[in-house]
PDB file of C-alpha atoms in Angstrom:
ATOM      1  CA  MET A   8     -13.503  94.191 172.956  1.00 48.00           C
ATOM      2  CA  ASN A   9     -11.639  96.538 175.285  1.00 52.00           C
ATOM      3  CA  THR A  10     -13.509  99.791 175.642  1.00 53.00           C
ATOM      4  CA  GLY A  11     -11.783 100.993 178.779  1.00 52.00           C
ATOM      5  CA  SER A  12     -15.040 100.674 180.688  1.00 50.00           C
ATOM      6  CA  ASP A  13     -15.361  97.045 181.779  1.00 51.00           C
ATOM      7  CA  GLU A  14     -15.491  97.867 185.468  1.00 52.00           C
ATOM      8  CA  PRO A  15     -17.885 100.346 187.079  1.00 48.00           C
ATOM      9  CA  ARG A  16     -16.339 103.779 187.665  1.00 50.00           C
ATOM     10  CA  GLU A  17     -13.217 102.805 185.714  1.00 49.00           C
ATOM     11  CA  VAL A  18     -12.291 105.379 183.096  1.00 48.00           C
ATOM     12  CA  ALA A  19      -9.274 106.145 180.999  1.00 52.00           C
ATOM     13  CA  VAL A  20      -8.228 109.764 180.651  1.00 50.00           C
ATOM     14  CA  ALA A  21      -6.366 111.156 177.675  1.00 51.00           C
ATOM     15  CA  PRO A  22      -4.883 114.591 178.341  1.00 51.00           C
ATOM     16  CA  ASP A  23      -5.626 117.341 175.860  1.00 49.00           C
ATOM     17  CA  LYS A  24      -3.268 120.170 175.065  1.00 49.00           C
ATOM     18  CA  ALA A  25      -4.013 123.229 177.142  1.00 46.00           C
ATOM     19  CA  GLU A  26      -5.702 126.072 175.316  1.00 46.00           C
ATOM     20  CA  ALA A  27      -4.298 129.577 175.288  1.00 47.00           C
ATOM     21  CA  ASP A  28      -6.194 130.539 178.440  1.00 48.00           C
ATOM     22  CA  GLY A  29      -5.006 127.404 180.261  1.00 48.00           C
ATOM     23  CA  GLU A  30      -8.507 126.626 181.568  1.00 51.00           C
ATOM     24  CA  ARG A  31      -9.318 123.335 179.877  1.00 53.00           C
ATOM     25  CA  THR A  32     -10.919 120.482 181.726  1.00 53.00           C
ATOM     26  CA  GLU A  33     -10.128 116.888 180.813  1.00 55.00           C
ATOM     27  CA  ARG A  34     -13.127 114.784 179.966  1.00 65.00           C
ATOM     28  CA  ALA A  35     -13.065 111.176 181.063  1.00 71.00           C
ATOM     29  CA  LEU A  36     -12.949 108.573 178.343  1.00 75.00           C
ATOM     30  CA  GLY A  37     -15.056 105.465 178.447  1.00 70.00           C
ATOM     31  CA  SER A  38     -18.644 104.357 178.591  1.00 73.00           C
ATOM     32  CA  ARG A  39     -21.399 106.863 179.226  1.00 71.00           C
ATOM     33  CA  ALA A  40     -23.955 104.145 179.870  1.00 69.00           C
ATOM     34  CA  PRO A  41     -26.101 104.519 183.001  1.00 72.00           C
ATOM     35  CA  GLU A  42     -24.649 103.040 186.187  1.00 74.00           C
ATOM     36  CA  PHE A  43     -27.235 100.257 186.461  1.00 73.00           C
ATOM     37  CA  ILE A  44     -26.198  99.043 182.991  1.00 73.00           C
ATOM     38  CA  LYS A  45     -22.477  99.227 183.753  1.00 72.00           C
ATOM     39  CA  ALA A  46     -23.017  97.270 186.971  1.00 75.00           C
ATOM     40  CA  ARG A  47     -24.172  94.154 185.070  1.00 78.00           C
ATOM     41  CA  ARG A  48     -21.611  92.748 182.643  1.00 82.00           C
ATOM     42  CA  LEU A  49     -24.058  90.984 180.304  1.00 85.00           C
ATOM     43  CA  LEU A  50     -26.342  94.025 180.148  1.00 83.00           C
ATOM     44  CA  HIS A  51     -23.358  96.289 179.512  1.00 81.00           C
ATOM     45  CA  LEU A  52     -22.111  94.023 176.713  1.00 85.00           C
ATOM     46  CA  SER A  53     -25.594  94.049 175.164  1.00 86.00           C
ATOM     47  CA  TRP A  54     -25.639  97.841 175.464  1.00 83.00           C
ATOM     48  CA  GLN A  55     -22.264  98.054 173.677  1.00 86.00           C
ATOM     49  CA  VAL A  56     -23.442  95.759 170.880  1.00 90.00           C
ATOM     50  CA  GLY A  57     -26.568  97.900 170.437  1.00 90.00           C
ATOM     51  CA  VAL A  58     -24.572 101.120 170.337  1.00 89.00           C
ATOM     52  CA  PHE A  59     -22.159  99.572 167.843  1.00 92.00           C
ATOM     53  CA  VAL A  60     -24.956  98.370 165.546  1.00 94.00           C
ATOM     54  CA  VAL A  61     -26.770 101.732 165.614  1.00 94.00           C
ATOM     55  CA  GLY A  62     -23.495 103.614 164.996  1.00 92.00           C
ATOM     56  CA  LEU A  63     -22.606 101.238 162.178  1.00 94.00           C
ATOM     57  CA  ALA A  64     -25.981 101.805 160.511  1.00 95.00           C
ATOM     58  CA  VAL A  65     -25.537 105.589 160.707  1.00 94.00           C
ATOM     59  CA  VAL A  66     -21.958 105.437 159.375  1.00 92.00           C
ATOM     60  CA  ALA A  67     -23.067 103.128 156.540  1.00 94.00           C
ATOM     61  CA  ALA A  68     -25.866 105.557 155.638  1.00 94.00           C
ATOM     62  CA  GLY A  69     -23.283 108.366 155.569  1.00 92.00           C
ATOM     63  CA  ILE A  70     -21.005 106.364 153.290  1.00 94.00           C
ATOM     64  CA  VAL A  71     -23.935 105.764 150.937  1.00 93.00           C
ATOM     65  CA  MET A  72     -24.644 109.519 150.967  1.00 92.00           C
ATOM     66  CA  LEU A  73     -21.106 110.393 149.840  1.00 91.00           C
ATOM     67  CA  PRO A  74     -21.766 109.762 146.126  1.00 90.00           C
ATOM     68  CA  LEU A  75     -25.523 110.330 146.440  1.00 89.00           C
ATOM     69  CA  PRO A  76     -27.314 113.508 147.505  1.00 87.00           C
ATOM     70  CA  GLY A  77     -27.184 114.038 151.224  1.00 85.00           C
ATOM     71  CA  PRO A  78     -24.907 115.255 154.012  1.00 90.00           C
ATOM     72  CA  GLY A  79     -22.557 112.248 153.915  1.00 86.00           C
ATOM     73  CA  TRP A  80     -19.703 113.513 156.069  1.00 88.00           C
ATOM     74  CA  VAL A  81     -22.045 115.001 158.654  1.00 90.00           C
ATOM     75  CA  VAL A  82     -23.864 111.677 158.988  1.00 93.00           C
ATOM     76  CA  ILE A  83     -20.563 109.764 159.225  1.00 92.00           C
ATOM     77  CA  PHE A  84     -19.384 112.021 162.045  1.00 90.00           C
ATOM     78  CA  GLY A  85     -22.793 111.602 163.673  1.00 92.00           C
ATOM     79  CA  GLY A  86     -22.269 107.841 163.652  1.00 92.00           C
ATOM     80  CA  MET A  87     -18.818 108.335 165.134  1.00 90.00           C
ATOM     81  CA  ALA A  88     -20.390 110.456 167.870  1.00 90.00           C
ATOM     82  CA  ILE A  89     -22.809 107.627 168.615  1.00 91.00           C
ATOM     83  CA  TRP A  90     -19.874 105.216 168.882  1.00 90.00           C
ATOM     84  CA  ALA A  91     -18.034 107.736 171.062  1.00 88.00           C
ATOM     85  CA  THR A  92     -20.726 107.446 173.716  1.00 86.00           C
ATOM     86  CA  GLU A  93     -19.443 103.935 174.411  1.00 85.00           C
ATOM     87  CA  PHE A  94     -16.037 103.289 172.840  1.00 86.00           C
ATOM     88  CA  VAL A  95     -12.741 104.941 173.766  1.00 88.00           C
ATOM     89  CA  TRP A  96     -11.247 104.549 170.279  1.00 89.00           C
ATOM     90  CA  ALA A  97     -14.126 106.553 168.772  1.00 88.00           C
ATOM     91  CA  GLN A  98     -13.715 109.250 171.415  1.00 88.00           C
ATOM     92  CA  LEU A  99     -10.031 109.546 170.552  1.00 91.00           C
ATOM     93  CA  VAL A 100     -10.798 109.692 166.810  1.00 90.00           C
ATOM     94  CA  LEU A 101     -13.347 112.467 167.402  1.00 88.00           C
ATOM     95  CA  ARG A 102     -10.875 114.440 169.549  1.00 90.00           C
ATOM     96  CA  TRP A 103      -8.232 114.143 166.831  1.00 92.00           C
ATOM     97  CA  THR A 104     -10.763 115.187 164.166  1.00 89.00           C
ATOM     98  CA  LYS A 105     -11.926 118.204 166.186  1.00 89.00           C
ATOM     99  CA  ARG A 106      -8.318 119.279 166.705  1.00 92.00           C
ATOM    100  CA  LYS A 107      -7.507 118.974 162.978  1.00 92.00           C
ATOM    101  CA  VAL A 108     -10.677 120.821 161.911  1.00 88.00           C
ATOM    102  CA  THR A 109      -9.910 123.626 164.375  1.00 91.00           C
ATOM    103  CA  GLU A 110      -6.345 123.887 163.071  1.00 90.00           C
ATOM    104  CA  ALA A 111      -7.593 123.995 159.459  1.00 87.00           C
ATOM    105  CA  ALA A 112     -10.125 126.698 160.331  1.00 86.00           C
ATOM    106  CA  GLN A 113      -7.396 128.778 161.964  1.00 87.00           C
ATOM    107  CA  ARG A 114      -5.166 128.366 158.898  1.00 84.00           C
ATOM    108  CA  ALA A 115      -8.039 129.364 156.612  1.00 81.00           C
ATOM    109  CA  LEU A 116      -8.466 132.609 158.544  1.00 85.00           C
ATOM    110  CA  ASP A 117      -4.855 133.602 157.849  1.00 86.00           C
ATOM    111  CA  PRO A 118      -4.924 136.729 155.616  1.00 88.00           C
ATOM    112  CA  LYS A 119      -2.350 135.325 153.160  1.00 89.00           C
ATOM    113  CA  VAL A 120      -4.319 132.096 152.733  1.00 85.00           C
ATOM    114  CA  ARG A 121      -7.600 133.999 152.304  1.00 87.00           C
ATOM    115  CA  ARG A 122      -6.034 136.280 149.694  1.00 91.00           C
ATOM    116  CA  ARG A 123      -4.650 133.253 147.818  1.00 91.00           C
ATOM    117  CA  ASN A 124      -8.027 131.475 147.929  1.00 88.00           C
ATOM    118  CA  ILE A 125      -9.881 134.540 146.670  1.00 92.00           C
ATOM    119  CA  THR A 126      -7.361 134.964 143.844  1.00 95.00           C
ATOM    120  CA  LEU A 127      -7.634 131.310 142.805  1.00 96.00           C
ATOM    121  CA  THR A 128     -11.430 131.455 142.923  1.00 96.00           C
ATOM    122  CA  ALA A 129     -11.470 134.582 140.744  1.00 97.00           C
ATOM    123  CA  ILE A 130      -9.110 132.973 138.211  1.00 97.00           C
ATOM    124  CA  GLY A 131     -11.283 129.825 138.160  1.00 97.00           C
ATOM    125  CA  LEU A 132     -14.435 131.850 137.557  1.00 97.00           C
ATOM    126  CA  VAL A 133     -12.786 133.750 134.706  1.00 97.00           C
ATOM    127  CA  VAL A 134     -11.657 130.479 133.086  1.00 97.00           C
ATOM    128  CA  VAL A 135     -15.146 128.955 133.406  1.00 97.00           C
ATOM    129  CA  GLY A 136     -16.706 132.145 132.024  1.00 96.00           C
ATOM    130  CA  VAL A 137     -14.381 132.111 129.013  1.00 96.00           C
ATOM    131  CA  LEU A 138     -15.115 128.425 128.338  1.00 95.00           C
ATOM    132  CA  VAL A 139     -18.885 129.004 128.552  1.00 93.00           C
ATOM    133  CA  GLY A 140     -18.538 132.027 126.254  1.00 93.00           C
ATOM    134  CA  ILE A 141     -16.585 129.990 123.681  1.00 92.00           C
ATOM    135  CA  TYR A 142     -19.190 127.198 123.825  1.00 90.00           C
ATOM    136  CA  VAL A 143     -22.113 129.614 123.353  1.00 90.00           C
ATOM    137  CA  TRP A 144     -20.280 131.440 120.525  1.00 89.00           C
ATOM    138  CA  LYS A 145     -19.475 128.151 118.772  1.00 88.00           C
ATOM    139  CA  PHE A 146     -22.766 126.246 119.263  1.00 83.00           C
ATOM    140  CA  GLY A 147     -25.264 128.865 120.396  1.00 83.00           C
ATOM    141  CA  VAL A 148     -27.903 128.375 123.046  1.00 82.00           C
ATOM    142  CA  VAL A 149     -29.948 125.301 122.180  1.00 74.00           C
ATOM    143  CA  MET A 150     -32.675 124.215 124.551  1.00 69.00           C
ATOM    144  CA  PRO A 151     -33.063 120.451 124.986  1.00 67.00           C
ATOM    145  CA  TRP A 152     -36.832 120.768 124.482  1.00 69.00           C
ATOM    146  CA  LYS A 153     -38.938 122.438 121.817  1.00 68.00           C
ATOM    147  CA  ILE A 154     -41.219 125.065 123.309  1.00 66.00           C
ATOM    148  CA  LYS A 155     -43.036 125.820 120.016  1.00 65.00           C
ATOM    149  CA  ASP A 156     -44.236 122.211 119.605  1.00 57.00           C
ATOM    150  CA  GLN A 157     -46.147 122.159 122.879  1.00 55.00           C
TER     151      GLN A 157
END
């Protein structure tokens, strides 16, 4: 399992694109385990296994929450953040995800896109309102319980 952090003080660095202001610092990739853990190979391997198991449990809980009630995606990204404390591949996945989410947020703020989204939402609400009106006109409002019998 190559995490880019087998040796003490050895880190891999992936350059990020510079922001508009040009003042972006590069964050080192690799293990964020304490130095005394990184200094001992067996302890560091045990640390990595523990981080992997905890991250896997959190990601699995997030996957379960996708069809069930709960913040599934938030929990999945939380598990990825736990993995990112130790594994370079998870750090790179989180960087890519942050970049894509930021790009999507910027696109959503575009006035043309906002106008289109508002128009589509209004049309959808009108369609749903018409369908509910037709249903109520055709079948009336029938409660699933009988209040008079209680």
